[in-house]
XYZ file of C-alpha atoms in Angstrom:
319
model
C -66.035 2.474 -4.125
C -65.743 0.886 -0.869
C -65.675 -2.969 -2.284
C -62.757 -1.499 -4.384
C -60.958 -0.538 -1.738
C -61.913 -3.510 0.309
C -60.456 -5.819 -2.668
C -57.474 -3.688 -2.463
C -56.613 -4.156 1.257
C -57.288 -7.128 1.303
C -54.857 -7.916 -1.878
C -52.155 -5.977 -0.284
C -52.771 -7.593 3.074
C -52.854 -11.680 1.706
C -51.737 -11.771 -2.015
C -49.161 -9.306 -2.524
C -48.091 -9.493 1.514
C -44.869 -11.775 0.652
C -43.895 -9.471 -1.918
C -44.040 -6.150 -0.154
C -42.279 -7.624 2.862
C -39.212 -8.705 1.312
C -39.235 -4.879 -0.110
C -39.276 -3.428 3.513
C -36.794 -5.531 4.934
C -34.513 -4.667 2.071
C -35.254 -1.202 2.805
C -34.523 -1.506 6.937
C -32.321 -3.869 6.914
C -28.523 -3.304 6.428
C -25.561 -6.021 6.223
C -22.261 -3.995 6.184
C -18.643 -5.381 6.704
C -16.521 -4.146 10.151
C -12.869 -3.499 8.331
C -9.438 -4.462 10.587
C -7.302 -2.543 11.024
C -4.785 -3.078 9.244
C -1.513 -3.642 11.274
C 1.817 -1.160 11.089
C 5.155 -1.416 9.763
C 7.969 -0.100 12.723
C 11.961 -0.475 12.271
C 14.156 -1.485 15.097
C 13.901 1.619 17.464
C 9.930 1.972 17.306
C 9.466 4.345 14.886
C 6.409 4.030 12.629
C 7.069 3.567 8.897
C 3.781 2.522 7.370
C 0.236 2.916 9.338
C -3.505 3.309 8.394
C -5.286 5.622 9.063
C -9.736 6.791 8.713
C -10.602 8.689 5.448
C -13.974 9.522 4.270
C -15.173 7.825 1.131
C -17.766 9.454 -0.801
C -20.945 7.560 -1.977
C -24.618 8.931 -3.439
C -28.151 7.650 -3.572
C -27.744 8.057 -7.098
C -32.299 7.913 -7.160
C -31.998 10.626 -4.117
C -30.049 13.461 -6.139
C -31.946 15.745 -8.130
C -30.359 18.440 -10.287
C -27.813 15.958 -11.486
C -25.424 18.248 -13.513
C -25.503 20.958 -10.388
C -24.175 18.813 -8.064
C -21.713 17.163 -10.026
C -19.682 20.532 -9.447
C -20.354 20.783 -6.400
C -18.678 17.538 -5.914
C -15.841 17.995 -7.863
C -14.722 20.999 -5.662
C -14.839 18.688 -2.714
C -13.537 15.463 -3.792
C -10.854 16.622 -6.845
C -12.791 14.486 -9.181
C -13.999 15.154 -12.544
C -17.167 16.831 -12.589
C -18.332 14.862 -15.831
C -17.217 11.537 -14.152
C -19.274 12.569 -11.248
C -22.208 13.333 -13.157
C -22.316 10.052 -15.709
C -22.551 8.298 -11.836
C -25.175 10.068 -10.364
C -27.028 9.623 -13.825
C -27.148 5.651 -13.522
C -30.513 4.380 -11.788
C -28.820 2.973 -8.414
C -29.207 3.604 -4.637
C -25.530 3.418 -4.399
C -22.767 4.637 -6.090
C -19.387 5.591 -5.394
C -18.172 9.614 -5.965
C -14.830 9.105 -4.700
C -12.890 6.859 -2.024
C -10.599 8.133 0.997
C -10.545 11.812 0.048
C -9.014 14.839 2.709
C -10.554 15.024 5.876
C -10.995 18.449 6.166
C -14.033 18.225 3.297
C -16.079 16.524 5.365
C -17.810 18.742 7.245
C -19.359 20.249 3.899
C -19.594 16.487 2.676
C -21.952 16.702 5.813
C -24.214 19.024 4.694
C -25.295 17.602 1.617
C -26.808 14.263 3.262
C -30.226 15.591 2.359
C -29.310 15.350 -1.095
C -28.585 11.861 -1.324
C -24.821 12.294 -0.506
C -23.114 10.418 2.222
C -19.811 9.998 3.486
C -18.353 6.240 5.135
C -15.737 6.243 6.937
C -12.759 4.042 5.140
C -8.792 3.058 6.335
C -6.149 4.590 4.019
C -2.586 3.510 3.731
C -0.138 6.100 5.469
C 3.647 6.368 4.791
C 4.649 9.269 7.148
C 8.377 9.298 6.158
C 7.045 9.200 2.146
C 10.139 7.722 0.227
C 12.319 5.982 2.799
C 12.358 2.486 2.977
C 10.108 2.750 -0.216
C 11.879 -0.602 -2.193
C 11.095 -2.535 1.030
C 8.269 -2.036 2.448
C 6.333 -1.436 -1.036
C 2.371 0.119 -0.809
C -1.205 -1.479 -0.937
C -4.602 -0.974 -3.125
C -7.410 1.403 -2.390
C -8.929 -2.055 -0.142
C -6.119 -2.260 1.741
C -4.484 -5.264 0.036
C -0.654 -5.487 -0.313
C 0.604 -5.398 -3.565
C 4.259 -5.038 -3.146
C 7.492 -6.141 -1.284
C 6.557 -6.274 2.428
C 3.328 -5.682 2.191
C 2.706 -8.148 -0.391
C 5.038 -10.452 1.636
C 3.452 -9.880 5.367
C -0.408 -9.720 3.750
C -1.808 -11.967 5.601
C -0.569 -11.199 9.087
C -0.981 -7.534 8.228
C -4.476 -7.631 7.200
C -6.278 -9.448 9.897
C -10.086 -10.386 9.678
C -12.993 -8.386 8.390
C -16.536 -8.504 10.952
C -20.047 -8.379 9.670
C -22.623 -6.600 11.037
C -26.913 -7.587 10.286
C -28.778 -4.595 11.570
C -31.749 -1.851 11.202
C -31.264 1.645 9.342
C -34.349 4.555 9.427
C -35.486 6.232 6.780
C -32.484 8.437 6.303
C -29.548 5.377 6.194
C -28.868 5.988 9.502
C -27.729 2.496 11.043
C -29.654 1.762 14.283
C -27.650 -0.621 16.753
C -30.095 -2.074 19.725
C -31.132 -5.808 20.411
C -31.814 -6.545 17.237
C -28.370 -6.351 16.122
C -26.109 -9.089 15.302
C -22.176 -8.386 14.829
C -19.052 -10.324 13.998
C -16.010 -8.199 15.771
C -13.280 -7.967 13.787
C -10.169 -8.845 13.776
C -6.996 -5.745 13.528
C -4.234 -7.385 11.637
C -0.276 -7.794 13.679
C 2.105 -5.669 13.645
C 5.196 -6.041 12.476
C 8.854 -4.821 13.189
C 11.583 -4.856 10.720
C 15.597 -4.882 11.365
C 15.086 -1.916 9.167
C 16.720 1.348 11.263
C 15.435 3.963 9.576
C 18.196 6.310 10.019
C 20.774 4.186 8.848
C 18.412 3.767 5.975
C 18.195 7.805 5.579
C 22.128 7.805 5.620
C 22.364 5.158 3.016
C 19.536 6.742 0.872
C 21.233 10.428 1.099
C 24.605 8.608 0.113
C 23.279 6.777 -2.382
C 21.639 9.527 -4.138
C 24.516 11.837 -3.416
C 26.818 9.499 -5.543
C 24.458 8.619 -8.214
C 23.922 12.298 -9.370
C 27.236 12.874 -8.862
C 28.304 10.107 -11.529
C 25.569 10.235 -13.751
C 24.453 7.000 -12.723
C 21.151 4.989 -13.783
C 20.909 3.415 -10.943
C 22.351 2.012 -7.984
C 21.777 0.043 -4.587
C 23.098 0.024 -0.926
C 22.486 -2.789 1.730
C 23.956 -2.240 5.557
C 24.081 -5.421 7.620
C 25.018 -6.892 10.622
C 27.934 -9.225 10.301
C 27.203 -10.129 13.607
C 23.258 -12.014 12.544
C 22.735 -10.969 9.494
C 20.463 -8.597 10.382
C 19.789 -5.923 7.372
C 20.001 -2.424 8.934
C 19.387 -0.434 5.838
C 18.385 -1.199 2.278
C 18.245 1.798 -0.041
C 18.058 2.095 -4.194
C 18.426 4.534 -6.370
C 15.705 5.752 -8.098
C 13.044 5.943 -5.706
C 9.528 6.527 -5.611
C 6.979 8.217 -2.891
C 5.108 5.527 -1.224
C 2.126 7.660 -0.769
C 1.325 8.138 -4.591
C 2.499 4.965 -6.228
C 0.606 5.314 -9.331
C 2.599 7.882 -9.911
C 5.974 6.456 -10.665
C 7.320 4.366 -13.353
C 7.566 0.790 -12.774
C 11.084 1.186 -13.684
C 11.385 3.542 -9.921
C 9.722 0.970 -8.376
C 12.065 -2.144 -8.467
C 13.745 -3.550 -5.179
C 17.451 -3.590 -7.385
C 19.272 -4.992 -4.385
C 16.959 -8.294 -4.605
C 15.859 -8.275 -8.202
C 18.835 -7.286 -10.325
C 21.929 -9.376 -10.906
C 24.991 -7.839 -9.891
C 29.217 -8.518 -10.361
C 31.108 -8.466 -7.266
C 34.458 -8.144 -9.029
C 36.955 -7.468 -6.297
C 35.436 -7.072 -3.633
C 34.401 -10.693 -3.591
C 38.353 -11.191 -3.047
C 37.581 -11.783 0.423
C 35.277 -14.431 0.471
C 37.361 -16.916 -1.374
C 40.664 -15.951 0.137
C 38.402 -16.332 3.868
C 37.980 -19.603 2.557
C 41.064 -20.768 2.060
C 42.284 -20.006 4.630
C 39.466 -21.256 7.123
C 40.072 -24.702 4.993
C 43.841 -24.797 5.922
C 44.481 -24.854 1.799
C 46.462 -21.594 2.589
C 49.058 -20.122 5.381
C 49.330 -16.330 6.381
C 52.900 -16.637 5.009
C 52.643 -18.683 2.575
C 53.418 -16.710 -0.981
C 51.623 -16.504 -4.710
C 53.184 -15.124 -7.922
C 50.453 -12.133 -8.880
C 51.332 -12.157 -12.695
C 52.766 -8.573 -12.454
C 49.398 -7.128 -12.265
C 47.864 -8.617 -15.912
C 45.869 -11.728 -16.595
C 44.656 -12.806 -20.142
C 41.466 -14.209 -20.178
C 38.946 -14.998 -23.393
C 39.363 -13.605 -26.497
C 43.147 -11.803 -26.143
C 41.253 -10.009 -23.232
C 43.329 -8.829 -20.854
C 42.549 -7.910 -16.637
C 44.684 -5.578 -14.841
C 45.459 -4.937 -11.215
C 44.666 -1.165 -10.591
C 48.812 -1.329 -9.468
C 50.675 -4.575 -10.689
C 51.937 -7.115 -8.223
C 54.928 -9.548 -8.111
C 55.189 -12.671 -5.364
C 53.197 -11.174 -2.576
C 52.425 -13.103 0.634
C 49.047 -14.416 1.481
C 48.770 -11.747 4.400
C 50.074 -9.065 2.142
């Protein structure tokens, strides 16, 4: 009995040594990536429109949980998942599986007490709009990973983002990450901050207004940009439908197009202006100078005939 257990030791201890110490470093040692933070939207005055904030994502040692089914409703309670979801998860054989990613806050605490059970909670950065539809056209929204996927978002990405760190260290029997000497990290990098011409109560104003008039007319759609003349700035840019930034999924893609940029659009009069501006900046044309206005009609293709909301004889170039 004795030489059988000598054999064995000294197996374990020369022949299969390699083999079980690659097994206990994967069990005590731990890589796991440092997010950014990811930077903030502001408008002209300061005033936050897009941040992120911690959430607690929900994960299982899928081996760890024991009655399966039991805890699947337990979970759903929690997390506002689907229990049978849940459960077809903690059935697969894996020491880590997700339950559900950035979920309220306030369930953590009894997220907390089921740790012995092979649930754990990580602490993840979720996408905050605090002002929900303003703005929602042009600043757009980002993935579950933080990833812009729309207007500026999409646009500023990179400088939003920043850098992810990495972190190499030791975890105890219970996951718990042990930081000491032996640690080696990789800071990361928060992402920039950026600040739009955007004033966000201009933009309220022109949103209200917008939305006012479209319901009013039993319009489809409709757009409203505010600018500077003096730089060009753009003070406000508001469409009609719009969408709430903080549940994208949940509106048609139809809500979610940027009209003002995307969708082509007829000046008609109002465009006036601009060529008359130029004709005058040219010297083609004098303030006094007079034009025959064809009594208010104008034939164009087809027999189709334009007409002046008030016909017009020989008008001067100022009138």
């Amino acid at each position: 009995l004795f030489s059988v257990l000598w054999v064995r030791c000294l197996w374990l201890q020369f022949l299969g040594a390699s083999r079980y110490a690659a097994i206990a470093v994967s069990q005590h040692q731990v890589s796991e990536m440092l997010r950014a933070r990811r930077g903030s939207l502001y408008d002209r005055q300061g005033r936050l429109l897009a941040a992120s904030l911690p959430a607690p994502s929900v994960f299982a040692n899928a081996r760890q949980v024991k009655a399966k089914q039991e805890m699947a409703g337990r979970l759903e309670h929690l997390v506002g998942k689907d229990a049978r979801m849940i459960q077809r998860r903690l059935e697969k054989d894996k020491g880590f599986v997700w339950v559900a990613r950035q979920v309220d806050l306030s369930t953590a605490p009894e997220l907390l007490k089921l740790r012995d059970q092979g649930i754990g909670i990580v602490e993840e950065p979720k996408r905050f709009y605090p002002h929900r539809t303003l703005a929602s056209h042009l600043i757009g929204f980002v993935d579950i990973d933080q990833q812009g996927l729309e207007s500026l978002e999409l646009a500023f990405n990179g400088a939003l983002q920043g850098q992810d760190g990495w972190r190499s260290t030791l975890r105890d029997a219970k996951g718990d990450v042990l930081v000491g000497p032996w640690t080696t990290q990789t800071d990361p990098v928060d992402g920039r901050d950026v600040v739009l011409t955007i004033d966000s109560v201009v933009q309220q104003v022109a949103e209200e207004t917008l939305a006012w008039g479209a319901k009013k007319y039993h319009a489809k759609g409709g757009s409203i940009i505010v600018m500077d003349p003096a730089d060009g700035a753009i003070l406000a840019m508001a469409n009609y439908p719009t969408y709430d930034l903080n549940a994208p999924a949940g509106a048609p893609a139809e809500h979610r197009r940027n009209r003002a940029v995307t969708d082509l659009f007829e000046p008609g009069s109002i465009f006036k202006i601009v060529a008359a501006s130029a004709l005058f900046e040219e010297g083609r044309i004098t303030p006094e100078e007079t034009i025959f206005c064809e009594d208010g009609a104008w034939p164009t293709v087809g027999r189709h005939v334009l007409h002046d909301h008030r016909p017009h004889g020989i008008l001067s170039f100022h009138d």
